[in-house]
Short mmCIF file of C-alpha atoms in Angstrom, two decimals:
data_model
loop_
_atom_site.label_atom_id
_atom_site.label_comp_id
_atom_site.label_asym_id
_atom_site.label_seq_id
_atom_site.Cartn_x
_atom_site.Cartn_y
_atom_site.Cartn_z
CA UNK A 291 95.65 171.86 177.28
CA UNK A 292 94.38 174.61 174.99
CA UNK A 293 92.88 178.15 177.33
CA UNK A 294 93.28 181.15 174.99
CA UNK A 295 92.63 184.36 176.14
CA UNK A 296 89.37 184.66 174.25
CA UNK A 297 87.58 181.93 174.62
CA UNK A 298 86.12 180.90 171.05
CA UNK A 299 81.90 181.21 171.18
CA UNK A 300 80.08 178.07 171.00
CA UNK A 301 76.24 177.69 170.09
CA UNK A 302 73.95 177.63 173.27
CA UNK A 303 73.64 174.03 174.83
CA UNK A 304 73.22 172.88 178.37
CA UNK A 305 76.15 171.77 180.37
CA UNK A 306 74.35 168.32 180.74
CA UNK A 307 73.91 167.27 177.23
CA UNK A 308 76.69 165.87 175.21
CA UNK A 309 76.74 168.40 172.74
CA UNK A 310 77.54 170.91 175.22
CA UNK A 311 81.27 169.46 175.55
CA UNK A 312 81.29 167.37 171.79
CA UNK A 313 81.75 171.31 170.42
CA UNK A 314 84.38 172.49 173.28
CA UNK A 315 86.25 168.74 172.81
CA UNK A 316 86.26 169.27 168.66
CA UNK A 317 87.76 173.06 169.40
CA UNK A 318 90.29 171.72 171.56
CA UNK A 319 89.02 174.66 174.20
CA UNK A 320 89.43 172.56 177.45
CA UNK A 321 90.77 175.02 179.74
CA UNK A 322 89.63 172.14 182.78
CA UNK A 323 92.05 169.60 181.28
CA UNK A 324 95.59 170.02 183.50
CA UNK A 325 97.62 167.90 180.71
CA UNK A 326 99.31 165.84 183.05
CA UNK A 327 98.73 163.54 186.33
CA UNK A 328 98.62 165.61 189.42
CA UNK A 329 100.47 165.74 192.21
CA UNK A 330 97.95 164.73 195.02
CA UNK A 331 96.59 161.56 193.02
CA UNK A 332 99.96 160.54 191.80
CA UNK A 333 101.18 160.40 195.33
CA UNK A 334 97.40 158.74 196.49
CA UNK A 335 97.77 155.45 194.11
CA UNK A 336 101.05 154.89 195.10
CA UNK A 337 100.62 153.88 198.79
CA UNK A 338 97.66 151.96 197.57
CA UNK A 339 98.09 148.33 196.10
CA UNK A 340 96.40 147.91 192.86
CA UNK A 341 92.90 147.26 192.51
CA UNK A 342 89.16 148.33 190.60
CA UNK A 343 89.20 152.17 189.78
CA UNK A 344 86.31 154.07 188.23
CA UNK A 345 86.69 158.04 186.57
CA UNK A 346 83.43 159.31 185.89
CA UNK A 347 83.01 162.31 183.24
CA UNK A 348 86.87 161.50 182.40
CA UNK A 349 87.77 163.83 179.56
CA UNK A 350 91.18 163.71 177.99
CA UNK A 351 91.63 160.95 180.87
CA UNK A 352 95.64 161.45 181.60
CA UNK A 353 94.91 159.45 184.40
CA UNK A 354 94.23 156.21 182.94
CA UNK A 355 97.58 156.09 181.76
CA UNK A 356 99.29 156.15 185.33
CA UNK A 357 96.62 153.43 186.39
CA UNK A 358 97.61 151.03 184.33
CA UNK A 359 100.97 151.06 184.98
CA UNK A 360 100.82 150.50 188.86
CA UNK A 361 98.89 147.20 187.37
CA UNK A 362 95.25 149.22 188.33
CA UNK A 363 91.84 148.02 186.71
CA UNK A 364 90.39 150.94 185.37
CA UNK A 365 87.13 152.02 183.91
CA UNK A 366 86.82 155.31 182.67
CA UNK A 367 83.60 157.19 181.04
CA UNK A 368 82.14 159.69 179.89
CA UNK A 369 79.21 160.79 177.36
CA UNK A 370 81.02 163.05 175.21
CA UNK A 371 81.78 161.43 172.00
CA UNK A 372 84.39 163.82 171.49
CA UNK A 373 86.18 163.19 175.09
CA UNK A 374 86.17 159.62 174.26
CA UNK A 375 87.64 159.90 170.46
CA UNK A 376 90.32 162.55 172.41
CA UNK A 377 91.11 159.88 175.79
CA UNK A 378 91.39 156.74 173.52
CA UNK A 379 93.54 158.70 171.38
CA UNK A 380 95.87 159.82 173.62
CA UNK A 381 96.30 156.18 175.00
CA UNK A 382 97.02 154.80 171.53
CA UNK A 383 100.06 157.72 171.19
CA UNK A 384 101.25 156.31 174.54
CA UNK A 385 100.85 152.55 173.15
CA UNK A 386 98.77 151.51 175.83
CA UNK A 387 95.24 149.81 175.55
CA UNK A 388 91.68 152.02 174.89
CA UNK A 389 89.56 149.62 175.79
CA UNK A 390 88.73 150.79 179.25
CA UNK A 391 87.50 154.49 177.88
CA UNK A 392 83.52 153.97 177.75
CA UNK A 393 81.11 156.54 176.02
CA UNK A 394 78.26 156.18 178.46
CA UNK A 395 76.21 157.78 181.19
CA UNK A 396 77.11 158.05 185.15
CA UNK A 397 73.94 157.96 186.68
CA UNK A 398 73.47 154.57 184.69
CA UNK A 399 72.24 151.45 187.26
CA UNK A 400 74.71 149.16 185.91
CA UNK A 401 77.62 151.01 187.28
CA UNK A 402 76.47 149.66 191.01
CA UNK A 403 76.56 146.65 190.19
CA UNK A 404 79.86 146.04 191.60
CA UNK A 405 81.30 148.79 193.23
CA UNK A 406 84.79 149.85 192.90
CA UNK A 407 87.85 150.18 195.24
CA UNK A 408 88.60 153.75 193.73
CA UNK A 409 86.44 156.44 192.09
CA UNK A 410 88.02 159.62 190.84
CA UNK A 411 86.82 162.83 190.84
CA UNK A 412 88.46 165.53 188.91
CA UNK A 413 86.33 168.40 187.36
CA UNK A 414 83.22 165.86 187.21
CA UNK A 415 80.93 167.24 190.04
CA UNK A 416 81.52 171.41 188.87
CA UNK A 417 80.80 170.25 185.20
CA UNK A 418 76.96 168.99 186.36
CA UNK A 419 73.93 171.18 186.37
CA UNK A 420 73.30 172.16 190.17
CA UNK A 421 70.17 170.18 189.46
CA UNK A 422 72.23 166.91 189.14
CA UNK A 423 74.04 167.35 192.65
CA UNK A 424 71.89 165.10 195.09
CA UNK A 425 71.82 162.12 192.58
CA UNK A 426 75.21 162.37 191.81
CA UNK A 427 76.13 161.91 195.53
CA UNK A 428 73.47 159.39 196.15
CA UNK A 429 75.46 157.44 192.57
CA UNK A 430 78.70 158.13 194.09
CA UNK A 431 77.76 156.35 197.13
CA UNK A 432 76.04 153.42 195.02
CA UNK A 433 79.67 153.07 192.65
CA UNK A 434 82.09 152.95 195.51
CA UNK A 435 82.54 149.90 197.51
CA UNK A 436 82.36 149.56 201.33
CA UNK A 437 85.63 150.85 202.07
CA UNK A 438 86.50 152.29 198.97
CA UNK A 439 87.41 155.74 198.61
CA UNK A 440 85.95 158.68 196.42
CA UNK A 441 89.24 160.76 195.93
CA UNK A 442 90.03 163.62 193.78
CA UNK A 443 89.79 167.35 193.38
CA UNK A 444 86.79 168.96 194.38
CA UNK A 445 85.59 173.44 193.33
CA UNK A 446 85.52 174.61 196.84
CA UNK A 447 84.33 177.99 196.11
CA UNK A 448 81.24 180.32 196.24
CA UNK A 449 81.09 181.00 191.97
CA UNK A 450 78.17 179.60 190.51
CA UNK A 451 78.43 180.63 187.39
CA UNK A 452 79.55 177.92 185.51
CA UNK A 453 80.63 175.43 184.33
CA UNK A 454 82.84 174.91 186.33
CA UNK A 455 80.14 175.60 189.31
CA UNK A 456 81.73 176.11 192.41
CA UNK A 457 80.19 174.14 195.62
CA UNK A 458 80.61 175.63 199.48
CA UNK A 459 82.12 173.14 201.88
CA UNK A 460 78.94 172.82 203.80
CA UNK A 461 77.00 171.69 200.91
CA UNK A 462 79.77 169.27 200.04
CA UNK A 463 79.73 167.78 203.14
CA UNK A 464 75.93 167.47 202.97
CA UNK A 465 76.14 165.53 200.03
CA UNK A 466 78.58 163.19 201.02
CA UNK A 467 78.49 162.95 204.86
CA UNK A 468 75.92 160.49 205.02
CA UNK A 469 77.97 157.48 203.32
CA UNK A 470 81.13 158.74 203.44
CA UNK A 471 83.91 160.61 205.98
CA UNK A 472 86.46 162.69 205.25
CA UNK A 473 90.52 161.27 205.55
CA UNK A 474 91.92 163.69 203.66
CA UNK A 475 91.16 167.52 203.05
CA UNK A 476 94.49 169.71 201.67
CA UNK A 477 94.91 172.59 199.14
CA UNK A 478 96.70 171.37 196.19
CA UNK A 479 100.27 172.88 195.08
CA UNK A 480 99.81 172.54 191.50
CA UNK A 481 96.30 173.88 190.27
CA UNK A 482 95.80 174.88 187.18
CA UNK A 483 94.91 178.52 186.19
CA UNK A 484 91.12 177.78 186.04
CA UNK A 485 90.99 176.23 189.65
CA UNK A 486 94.12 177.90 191.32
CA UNK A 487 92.90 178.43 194.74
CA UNK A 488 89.60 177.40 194.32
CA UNK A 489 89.94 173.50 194.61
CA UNK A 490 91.06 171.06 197.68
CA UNK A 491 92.53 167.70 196.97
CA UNK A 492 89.85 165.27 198.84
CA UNK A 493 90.08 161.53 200.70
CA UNK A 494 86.61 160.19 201.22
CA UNK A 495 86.08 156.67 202.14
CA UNK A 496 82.85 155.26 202.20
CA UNK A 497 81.39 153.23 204.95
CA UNK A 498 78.09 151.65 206.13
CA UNK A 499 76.24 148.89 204.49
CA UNK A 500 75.09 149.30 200.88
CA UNK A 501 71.39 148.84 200.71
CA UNK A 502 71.16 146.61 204.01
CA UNK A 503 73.42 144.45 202.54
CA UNK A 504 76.78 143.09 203.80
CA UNK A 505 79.37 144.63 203.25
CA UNK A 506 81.56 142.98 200.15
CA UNK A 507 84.82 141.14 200.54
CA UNK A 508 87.24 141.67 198.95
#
């Protein structure tokens, strides 16, 4: 992880184009990136047994790793060249396979297709314009299957300014609420200086049927 005290200056770009985080990725400036697997989500995949996971907007992806050594399926993305060269990378230093790091878009259909047991969050959601919120709940809900959970770490906090832009609880909860309920809601004990008291480790498992449909087996 690379957070110098002054932070270098990039050329203007919005936070929901690529080239926004191609330039911060190529600097190595990634002050979001904690470096290692966290505490919360290590402990998570452990009591569950292995199955499909999805990481959306998955950066330097340490993740991935720890995935696919509890024998996890896993599909991350994201739509920063850069990320992607950095994530496949880092998997190829570890010796383990790139092939599940995707350059592409979240709010793509195909990713509904066929939902997955386990989406991560982690510094996703406060990375999007505040523009992007609604459909990125209303694609959370349409990636996650019937059951599934949406876990990760969520900016619980009134700062706007961003990225990363904070999001109140209520708002949160308005987003989600309607396909999902909270299991799990705690403070995390090892934040990094960018979200130190600003971010709650979240459980949300999604219920309901998916477009009238059945809900999958499986």
């Amino acid at each position: 992880m690379n957070n110098p005290s002054t932070p270098p200056t990039f050329p203007k770009h919005d936070p929901g184009s690529p080239a926004f985080w191609d330039v911060r990725f190529q600097a190595n400036f990634t002050p979001w990136n904690r470096g290692r697997v966290p505490d919360n989500f290590r402990a998570h995949i452990l009591q569950r047994p292995a199955a499909r996971s999805f990481i959306p907007g998955c950066g330097n992806a340490h993740e991935v790793g720890y995935f696919l050594a509890l024998g996890w399926q896993v599909t991350a993305i994201d739509f920063s060249s850069a990320a992607v060269a950095q994530a496949k990378h880092l998997l190829e230093q570890n010796n383990l396979p790139n092939y599940c790091i995707v350059e592409a878009d979240f709010f793509d259909a195909k990713w509904s297709a066929k939902p997955f047991d386990l989406v991560y969050e982690s510094a996703f959601l406060c990375a999007l314009p505040l523009v992007l919120r609604r459909q990125w709940a209303d694609q959370m809900a349409a990636v996650t299957k019937i059951g599934g959970e949406l876990a990760g770490y969520f900016f619980v906090c009134a700062d706007k300014k961003g990225p990363p832009f904070g999001i109140s609880a209520s708002e949160l909860n308005n987003l989600l609420m309607a396909n999902f309920d909270l299991v799990e809601n705690r403070e995390p004990t090892d934040s990094i200086p960018v979200f130190v008291g600003r971010e709650r480790w979240m459980v949300w498992r999604r219920r309901g049927d998916r477009n009238g449909l059945p809900a999958q087996a499986g």
